[in-house]
Amino acid sequence: MGDGIRWLVGLEHWMSGVVFARGISPHELAVRMGGDPGAVTEPITDAEAWDLGEAYEADGDGDGVVRVGEQEGWSFAVEYGDTGGAARLAEVSRLGAEAVRYAPMREHPPATVFYARDGVTLCGFGLGEEIWRWGQEPDLLVPDLVRGQVLRPDGAALLAAEDEPYTEVRRRTLGVVEQRFGLSLSPSSLKDARLPAYPVRPAPAL
């Protein structure tokens, strides 16, 4: 399946998050995330996307930017700055679409994964804290997490040893999400590929 997504664990301080969407185009993903279709840029690299932040801050719209593309049947949006991506996930998934969002963080608060379908956020959890789950169907991925040796068979306790590096625990969980949804994103797509970018107005508070 290519590069998968578990390698994203190594990018904790690099981006605000990445949203994957199935059933909509990259352009529609950007629009549903609050992107301004009238201000889309020419295709740009990651480094150039970071430089856009200050340009969108002066008019009060915030400094959020999303850069979008497509891989393995999923559209993706890389979030830079204040995009409000978590608050918009259900909106991204409306009308039969699916959406997965990964937000990188250090140990506390944890990195998170959320999944939404057809306008509803179904489940979400922190990586390394998968025993606490949210959403309309919080236990949706528990069987996958058990099979992936993240959770014990009862789903109520973590399987990892206390001294296991947190990065390894997170890679295992991202591997479960990767396999369940068939997600893949190459490092070159994030860093070097030239992709269109959209300024994003801040989302309403969660």
Short mmCIF file of C-alpha atoms in Angstrom, two decimals:
data_model
loop_
_atom_site.label_atom_id
_atom_site.label_comp_id
_atom_site.label_asym_id
_atom_site.label_seq_id
_atom_site.Cartn_x
_atom_site.Cartn_y
_atom_site.Cartn_z
CA MET A 1 0.00 0.00 0.00
CA GLY A 2 2.96 2.34 -0.27
CA ASP A 3 4.20 4.42 2.64
CA GLY A 4 1.24 4.05 4.98
CA ILE A 5 0.83 6.67 7.71
CA ARG A 6 2.62 5.33 10.78
CA TRP A 7 5.73 7.32 9.84
CA LEU A 8 3.75 10.47 10.70
CA VAL A 9 4.63 9.84 14.35
CA GLY A 10 8.02 11.41 13.64
CA LEU A 11 6.44 14.76 12.64
CA GLU A 12 5.20 15.93 16.03
CA HIS A 13 6.19 19.58 15.66
CA TRP A 14 5.86 19.96 11.96
CA MET A 15 2.17 20.35 11.17
CA SER A 16 -1.12 21.03 12.93
CA GLY A 17 -2.73 17.88 11.54
CA VAL A 18 -3.65 15.93 8.45
CA VAL A 19 -7.19 15.10 7.33
CA PHE A 20 -7.97 12.23 4.96
CA ALA A 21 -11.32 12.18 3.15
CA ARG A 22 -12.89 9.55 0.90
CA GLY A 23 -15.77 10.36 -1.42
CA ILE A 24 -14.84 13.98 -2.15
CA SER A 25 -12.17 15.69 -4.25
CA PRO A 26 -9.16 17.52 -2.76
CA HIS A 27 -10.79 20.83 -3.73
CA GLU A 28 -14.05 19.92 -1.98
CA LEU A 29 -12.10 18.79 1.08
CA ALA A 30 -10.42 22.20 1.26
CA VAL A 31 -13.77 24.00 0.92
CA ARG A 32 -15.41 21.86 3.62
CA MET A 33 -12.51 22.69 5.91
CA GLY A 34 -13.26 26.38 5.47
CA GLY A 35 -10.88 27.05 2.61
CA ASP A 36 -11.56 30.03 0.39
CA PRO A 37 -11.88 28.73 -3.20
CA GLY A 38 -11.29 32.23 -4.52
CA ALA A 39 -7.88 32.44 -2.86
CA VAL A 40 -6.37 29.07 -3.82
CA THR A 41 -2.68 29.33 -4.62
CA GLU A 42 -0.69 27.89 -7.46
CA PRO A 43 0.77 24.50 -6.41
CA ILE A 44 3.36 25.08 -3.68
CA THR A 45 5.68 23.07 -1.44
CA ASP A 46 5.54 22.58 2.32
CA ALA A 47 8.10 25.32 2.96
CA GLU A 48 6.12 27.77 0.85
CA ALA A 49 2.91 26.89 2.72
CA TRP A 50 4.48 27.90 6.02
CA ASP A 51 5.36 31.26 4.51
CA LEU A 52 1.68 31.93 3.76
CA GLY A 53 0.66 32.15 7.41
CA GLU A 54 1.46 35.81 8.05
CA ALA A 55 -0.18 36.85 4.77
CA TYR A 56 -3.58 35.64 5.98
CA GLU A 57 -3.28 36.92 9.54
CA ALA A 58 -3.46 40.64 8.84
CA ASP A 59 -7.11 40.71 7.73
CA GLY A 60 -8.37 38.95 10.87
CA ASP A 61 -9.02 35.61 9.20
CA GLY A 62 -6.41 33.79 11.24
CA ASP A 63 -3.25 32.13 9.99
CA GLY A 64 -4.63 28.76 8.90
CA VAL A 65 -3.70 27.17 5.58
CA VAL A 66 -4.52 23.75 4.14
CA ARG A 67 -2.53 22.18 1.33
CA VAL A 68 -4.41 19.42 -0.50
CA GLY A 69 -3.76 16.41 -2.70
CA GLU A 70 -4.83 12.83 -3.34
CA GLN A 71 -3.27 9.40 -2.76
CA GLU A 72 -4.54 5.81 -2.74
CA GLY A 73 -8.18 6.85 -3.26
CA TRP A 74 -8.23 9.36 -0.39
CA SER A 75 -8.01 13.13 -0.63
CA PHE A 76 -5.80 14.66 2.04
CA ALA A 77 -5.33 18.08 3.58
CA VAL A 78 -2.20 19.04 5.48
CA GLU A 79 -3.06 21.66 8.12
CA TYR A 80 -0.76 24.57 8.92
CA GLY A 81 -1.49 26.94 11.77
CA ASP A 82 -4.98 27.57 13.16
CA THR A 83 -7.29 25.66 10.81
CA GLY A 84 -9.87 24.40 13.31
CA GLY A 85 -9.69 20.99 11.65
CA ALA A 86 -11.01 19.06 14.64
CA ALA A 87 -14.18 21.15 14.77
CA ARG A 88 -14.85 20.62 11.07
CA LEU A 89 -14.41 16.86 10.77
CA ALA A 90 -18.13 16.06 10.81
CA GLU A 91 -18.72 18.73 8.15
CA VAL A 92 -15.99 17.21 6.00
CA SER A 93 -17.76 13.83 6.14
CA ARG A 94 -21.29 14.99 5.27
CA LEU A 95 -23.32 13.53 2.39
CA GLY A 96 -21.83 10.06 2.59
CA ALA A 97 -18.13 10.92 2.76
CA GLU A 98 -15.65 9.57 5.30
CA ALA A 99 -12.93 11.51 7.12
CA VAL A 100 -10.00 10.61 9.36
CA ARG A 101 -7.94 13.23 11.19
CA TYR A 102 -4.57 12.72 12.84
CA ALA A 103 -3.27 15.51 15.08
CA PRO A 104 0.38 15.14 16.18
CA MET A 105 1.32 16.10 19.73
CA ARG A 106 3.88 15.12 22.33
CA GLU A 107 2.99 12.77 25.19
CA HIS A 108 0.53 15.09 26.99
CA PRO A 109 -1.85 16.02 25.60
CA PRO A 110 -1.60 13.00 23.34
CA ALA A 111 -1.71 12.83 19.58
CA THR A 112 -5.28 12.02 18.51
CA VAL A 113 -7.16 10.17 15.79
CA PHE A 114 -10.83 10.85 14.94
CA TYR A 115 -13.09 9.20 12.38
CA ALA A 116 -16.30 10.67 10.95
CA ARG A 117 -18.80 9.38 8.40
CA ASP A 118 -21.88 10.93 6.81
CA GLY A 119 -21.81 14.06 8.94
CA VAL A 120 -21.22 12.34 12.31
CA THR A 121 -18.02 11.97 14.34
CA LEU A 122 -18.18 8.29 15.20
CA CYS A 123 -15.07 7.69 17.27
CA GLY A 124 -11.82 9.17 18.49
CA PHE A 125 -9.07 8.57 21.03
CA GLY A 126 -5.62 9.67 22.11
CA LEU A 127 -2.65 7.60 20.98
CA GLY A 128 -1.31 5.79 24.02
CA GLU A 129 -4.62 6.54 25.77
CA GLU A 130 -6.92 4.34 23.67
CA ILE A 131 -8.86 3.18 26.72
CA TRP A 132 -10.61 6.59 26.79
CA ARG A 133 -12.73 7.00 23.68
CA TRP A 134 -15.24 9.53 22.35
CA GLY A 135 -17.84 9.87 19.62
CA GLN A 136 -21.24 8.44 18.78
CA GLU A 137 -19.75 4.93 18.46
CA PRO A 138 -16.67 5.19 20.69
CA ASP A 139 -15.88 1.46 20.59
CA LEU A 140 -16.05 1.18 16.79
CA LEU A 141 -12.34 0.46 16.38
CA VAL A 142 -11.85 -1.59 19.54
CA PRO A 143 -11.77 -4.95 17.68
CA ASP A 144 -9.10 -3.54 15.35
CA LEU A 145 -7.09 -2.18 18.29
CA VAL A 146 -7.26 -5.58 20.00
CA ARG A 147 -6.10 -7.39 16.85
CA GLY A 148 -3.33 -4.82 16.43
CA GLN A 149 -2.08 -5.52 19.98
CA VAL A 150 -2.84 -2.03 21.21
CA LEU A 151 -5.59 -3.07 23.66
CA ARG A 152 -6.13 -6.20 25.72
CA PRO A 153 -9.00 -8.49 24.64
CA ASP A 154 -11.52 -6.75 26.90
CA GLY A 155 -10.72 -3.37 25.31
CA ALA A 156 -10.42 -1.79 28.75
CA ALA A 157 -6.64 -1.85 29.22
CA LEU A 158 -3.53 -1.11 27.19
CA LEU A 159 -1.28 -3.95 26.10
CA ALA A 160 1.98 -1.97 25.92
CA ALA A 161 4.59 -2.44 28.62
CA GLU A 162 5.10 0.56 30.87
CA ASP A 163 8.67 1.07 29.64
CA GLU A 164 7.83 0.85 25.92
CA PRO A 165 8.71 4.11 24.11
CA TYR A 166 5.57 6.13 23.44
CA THR A 167 6.59 6.55 19.81
CA GLU A 168 6.39 2.79 19.28
CA VAL A 169 2.93 2.66 20.88
CA ARG A 170 1.76 5.43 18.57
CA ARG A 171 3.19 3.73 15.49
CA ARG A 172 1.28 0.57 16.37
CA THR A 173 -1.99 2.49 16.72
CA LEU A 174 -1.44 4.41 13.47
CA GLY A 175 -0.74 1.06 11.84
CA VAL A 176 -4.18 -0.14 12.96
CA VAL A 177 -5.84 2.99 11.54
CA GLU A 178 -3.79 2.69 8.36
CA GLN A 179 -4.93 -0.89 7.77
CA ARG A 180 -8.56 -0.36 8.75
CA PHE A 181 -9.09 2.50 6.30
CA GLY A 182 -6.43 1.80 3.68
CA LEU A 183 -4.61 5.07 4.31
CA SER A 184 -1.31 5.98 2.72
CA LEU A 185 0.62 9.20 2.40
CA SER A 186 4.15 9.49 1.05
CA PRO A 187 6.70 11.76 2.75
CA SER A 188 7.32 13.43 -0.60
CA SER A 189 3.64 14.39 -0.85
CA LEU A 190 3.94 16.34 2.37
CA LYS A 191 7.34 17.89 1.94
CA ASP A 192 8.34 18.22 -1.69
CA ALA A 193 5.28 17.85 -3.91
CA ARG A 194 3.76 21.04 -5.27
CA LEU A 195 0.13 21.12 -4.14
CA PRO A 196 -2.55 23.85 -4.11
CA ALA A 197 -3.13 25.62 -0.79
CA TYR A 198 -6.16 27.47 0.59
CA PRO A 199 -6.42 30.05 3.39
CA VAL A 200 -8.78 28.83 6.12
CA ARG A 201 -10.95 30.91 8.41
CA PRO A 202 -10.92 29.79 12.06
CA ALA A 203 -13.57 27.19 12.86
CA PRO A 204 -16.13 27.69 15.63
CA ALA A 205 -14.94 26.56 19.06
CA LEU A 206 -15.52 22.89 19.88
#
